[in-house]
């Protein structure tokens, strides 16, 4: 059997559309053999995902995608093979959740200043017990016809320098790595090319990331083209970081991103999954 790793995905515990159980079943049906559930700043979907994974025989890796701050930028760090009972990690997640909740209120207030009311109530209902993300606000803006598409909501209101953008101080990158390490996990820089950094900044980041104990970078994501894979591969090689593969799946409605539908990790660098150690979870 060929192994198919997808180490970055979202469920209704954050801004994904499928429940953890539906996500695991879809991954299995798409031929994924090892799936990581990596919701934004929460692990609340893991129990359900682990349960379902047993019944469909898929290897479910406990994960999380932490929003972090590094030199005033927001970077996403995927923690993989974490022990979900680690008290240091759980304490950290609690802090992130407070930041998220306050930020959501501020975003809603900023939208009110633009004459848009009812956002907070709508996103709270939509997120249920899960994390409120800007995707929830984008969905609200589409539903209420303020914009026609999700992307337009970011372009007009939610993106950087737009009227409802809230600069947010997340956990420092170095501390996020400590949380992941304390939970026995490996730390991966998510979608490295999405931060639109210059090559100089990217090298600065990767050197520091490696120094702080970072383990790998996503060399292949759901939307990577061969050129981007090559570029990320070269970064991984240069900074002696392992390579990860993850679709960043959120919804079956996005025809461009599907669970397990990624290019394979190129040979010649360490695969991140070779660094997973038994975690007792
Ligand atoms: P948050 O972590 O609350 O800032 O929300 C981030 C989520 O919003 C990401 O995981 C994406 O799913 C989505 N997102 C962020 N930026 C954009 C963008 N420019 N266009 C569309 N979706 C975006
Ligand atoms: Mn997301
Ligand atoms: Mn991300
Ligand atoms: Mn993601």
mmCIF file of C-alpha atoms in Angstrom, residues 131-272:
data_model
loop_
_atom_site.group_PDB
_atom_site.id
_atom_site.type_symbol
_atom_site.label_atom_id
_atom_site.label_comp_id
_atom_site.label_asym_id
_atom_site.label_seq_id
_atom_site.Cartn_x
_atom_site.Cartn_y
_atom_site.Cartn_z
ATOM 1 C CA UNK A 131 -12.491 29.012 17.438
ATOM 2 C CA UNK A 132 -13.727 32.201 15.804
ATOM 3 C CA UNK A 133 -11.509 33.051 12.837
ATOM 4 C CA UNK A 134 -11.562 35.726 10.192
ATOM 5 C CA UNK A 135 -13.038 33.107 7.857
ATOM 6 C CA UNK A 136 -16.200 33.233 9.970
ATOM 7 C CA UNK A 137 -16.357 36.999 9.522
ATOM 8 C CA UNK A 138 -15.761 36.582 5.790
ATOM 9 C CA UNK A 139 -18.642 34.101 5.560
ATOM 10 C CA UNK A 140 -20.889 36.548 7.408
ATOM 11 C CA UNK A 141 -19.974 39.394 5.048
ATOM 12 C CA UNK A 142 -20.763 37.199 2.055
ATOM 13 C CA UNK A 143 -24.034 35.957 3.537
ATOM 14 C CA UNK A 144 -25.195 39.483 4.294
ATOM 15 C CA UNK A 145 -24.231 40.596 0.779
ATOM 16 C CA UNK A 146 -21.576 43.101 1.790
ATOM 17 C CA UNK A 147 -19.229 41.286 -0.582
ATOM 18 C CA UNK A 148 -19.734 38.588 -3.167
ATOM 19 C CA UNK A 149 -16.841 36.308 -2.299
ATOM 20 C CA UNK A 150 -14.835 35.242 0.710
ATOM 21 C CA UNK A 151 -11.638 36.659 -0.780
ATOM 22 C CA UNK A 152 -13.312 40.039 -1.319
ATOM 23 C CA UNK A 153 -14.138 40.154 2.396
ATOM 24 C CA UNK A 154 -10.403 39.982 3.138
ATOM 25 C CA UNK A 155 -9.573 42.465 0.380
ATOM 26 C CA UNK A 156 -12.119 45.022 1.551
ATOM 27 C CA UNK A 157 -12.469 44.567 5.289
ATOM 28 C CA UNK A 158 -10.469 41.871 7.054
ATOM 29 C CA UNK A 159 -7.039 41.843 5.445
ATOM 30 C CA UNK A 160 -4.026 43.820 6.631
ATOM 31 C CA UNK A 161 -4.475 47.605 6.435
ATOM 32 C CA UNK A 162 -8.215 47.185 5.795
ATOM 33 C CA UNK A 163 -10.818 48.858 8.035
ATOM 34 C CA UNK A 164 -11.705 45.823 10.165
ATOM 35 C CA UNK A 165 -8.150 44.505 10.478
ATOM 36 C CA UNK A 166 -7.021 44.029 14.058
ATOM 37 C CA UNK A 167 -3.278 43.798 14.593
ATOM 38 C CA UNK A 168 -2.997 40.928 17.019
ATOM 39 C CA UNK A 169 -0.207 39.957 19.377
ATOM 40 C CA UNK A 170 -0.157 36.181 19.397
ATOM 41 C CA UNK A 171 2.237 33.942 21.307
ATOM 42 C CA UNK A 172 5.875 34.663 20.460
ATOM 43 C CA UNK A 173 7.244 32.186 17.944
ATOM 44 C CA UNK A 174 9.900 30.987 20.411
ATOM 45 C CA UNK A 175 7.275 30.273 23.078
ATOM 46 C CA UNK A 176 5.028 28.448 20.629
ATOM 47 C CA UNK A 177 7.948 26.152 19.846
ATOM 48 C CA UNK A 178 8.445 25.525 23.561
ATOM 49 C CA UNK A 179 4.781 24.545 23.945
ATOM 50 C CA UNK A 180 5.007 22.112 21.052
ATOM 51 C CA UNK A 181 8.249 20.626 22.355
ATOM 52 C CA UNK A 182 6.795 20.325 25.860
ATOM 53 C CA UNK A 183 4.000 18.282 24.289
ATOM 54 C CA UNK A 184 6.534 16.005 22.592
ATOM 55 C CA UNK A 185 5.606 17.271 19.136
ATOM 56 C CA UNK A 186 7.476 18.544 16.119
ATOM 57 C CA UNK A 187 7.148 22.141 14.933
ATOM 58 C CA UNK A 188 6.578 22.972 11.287
ATOM 59 C CA UNK A 189 6.427 26.381 9.640
ATOM 60 C CA UNK A 190 3.134 26.316 7.724
ATOM 61 C CA UNK A 191 2.847 27.494 4.106
ATOM 62 C CA UNK A 192 6.224 29.326 4.138
ATOM 63 C CA UNK A 193 5.643 31.163 0.864
ATOM 64 C CA UNK A 194 2.348 32.699 1.919
ATOM 65 C CA UNK A 195 3.950 35.360 4.093
ATOM 66 C CA UNK A 196 5.243 37.202 1.051
ATOM 67 C CA UNK A 197 8.643 37.728 2.649
ATOM 68 C CA UNK A 198 11.689 38.788 0.726
ATOM 69 C CA UNK A 199 14.391 36.129 0.393
ATOM 70 C CA UNK A 200 16.453 38.006 2.965
ATOM 71 C CA UNK A 201 13.661 37.929 5.539
ATOM 72 C CA UNK A 202 12.928 34.310 4.772
ATOM 73 C CA UNK A 203 16.543 33.358 5.403
ATOM 74 C CA UNK A 204 16.548 35.342 8.634
ATOM 75 C CA UNK A 205 13.378 33.595 9.738
ATOM 76 C CA UNK A 206 14.511 30.079 8.854
ATOM 77 C CA UNK A 207 17.890 30.516 10.529
ATOM 78 C CA UNK A 208 16.173 31.683 13.737
ATOM 79 C CA UNK A 209 13.463 29.046 13.482
ATOM 80 C CA UNK A 210 16.063 26.296 13.223
ATOM 81 C CA UNK A 211 18.056 27.784 16.083
ATOM 82 C CA UNK A 212 14.968 27.915 18.311
ATOM 83 C CA UNK A 213 14.267 24.237 17.721
ATOM 84 C CA UNK A 214 11.968 24.341 14.700
ATOM 85 C CA UNK A 215 11.880 20.964 12.958
ATOM 86 C CA UNK A 216 10.494 21.467 9.495
ATOM 87 C CA UNK A 217 8.669 23.515 6.896
ATOM 88 C CA UNK A 218 5.771 22.676 4.637
ATOM 89 C CA UNK A 219 7.519 21.955 1.368
ATOM 90 C CA UNK A 220 4.267 20.828 -0.274
ATOM 91 C CA UNK A 221 0.881 22.419 0.417
ATOM 92 C CA UNK A 222 -2.457 21.907 -1.312
ATOM 93 C CA UNK A 223 -1.908 24.807 -3.665
ATOM 94 C CA UNK A 224 1.825 24.499 -4.318
ATOM 95 C CA UNK A 225 3.040 24.359 -7.902
ATOM 96 C CA UNK A 226 6.284 22.557 -8.826
ATOM 97 C CA UNK A 227 8.237 25.804 -8.828
ATOM 98 C CA UNK A 228 7.101 26.678 -5.310
ATOM 99 C CA UNK A 229 7.903 23.160 -4.143
ATOM 100 C CA UNK A 230 11.411 23.496 -5.525
ATOM 101 C CA UNK A 231 11.892 26.832 -3.776
ATOM 102 C CA UNK A 232 10.635 25.504 -0.432
ATOM 103 C CA UNK A 233 12.701 22.345 -0.874
ATOM 104 C CA UNK A 234 15.814 24.445 -1.330
ATOM 105 C CA UNK A 235 15.040 26.367 1.847
ATOM 106 C CA UNK A 236 14.539 23.116 3.760
ATOM 107 C CA UNK A 237 17.809 21.750 2.483
ATOM 108 C CA UNK A 238 19.791 24.914 3.154
ATOM 109 C CA UNK A 239 18.565 25.247 6.738
ATOM 110 C CA UNK A 240 18.551 21.518 7.472
ATOM 111 C CA UNK A 241 14.848 21.421 8.127
ATOM 112 C CA UNK A 242 12.606 18.446 7.453
ATOM 113 C CA UNK A 243 9.878 18.666 4.829
ATOM 114 C CA UNK A 244 6.157 18.320 5.480
ATOM 115 C CA UNK A 245 3.173 17.786 3.207
ATOM 116 C CA UNK A 246 -0.246 19.186 4.054
ATOM 117 C CA UNK A 247 -3.226 20.240 1.976
ATOM 118 C CA UNK A 248 -4.582 22.879 4.443
ATOM 119 C CA UNK A 249 -8.022 21.533 3.562
ATOM 120 C CA UNK A 250 -10.949 23.609 4.875
ATOM 121 C CA UNK A 251 -13.963 22.759 2.727
ATOM 122 C CA UNK A 252 -15.131 20.375 0.002
ATOM 123 C CA UNK A 253 -16.389 23.468 -1.847
ATOM 124 C CA UNK A 254 -12.869 24.565 -2.755
ATOM 125 C CA UNK A 255 -12.200 22.555 -5.893
ATOM 126 C CA UNK A 256 -8.494 23.434 -5.837
ATOM 127 C CA UNK A 257 -7.685 21.893 -2.468
ATOM 128 C CA UNK A 258 -8.554 18.306 -1.577
ATOM 129 C CA UNK A 259 -7.476 16.054 1.248
ATOM 130 C CA UNK A 260 -4.494 13.959 0.224
ATOM 131 C CA UNK A 261 -4.214 15.637 -3.152
ATOM 132 C CA UNK A 262 -0.697 17.046 -2.920
ATOM 133 C CA UNK A 263 2.503 16.508 -4.841
ATOM 134 C CA UNK A 264 4.780 13.995 -3.130
ATOM 135 C CA UNK A 265 7.606 15.220 -0.910
ATOM 136 C CA UNK A 266 10.717 15.358 -3.109
ATOM 137 C CA UNK A 267 13.543 12.972 -2.231
ATOM 138 C CA UNK A 268 16.717 14.316 -0.686
ATOM 139 C CA UNK A 269 15.406 15.912 2.497
ATOM 140 C CA UNK A 270 14.219 14.379 5.728
ATOM 141 C CA UNK A 271 10.497 13.668 5.914
ATOM 142 C CA UNK A 272 8.880 15.253 8.968
#
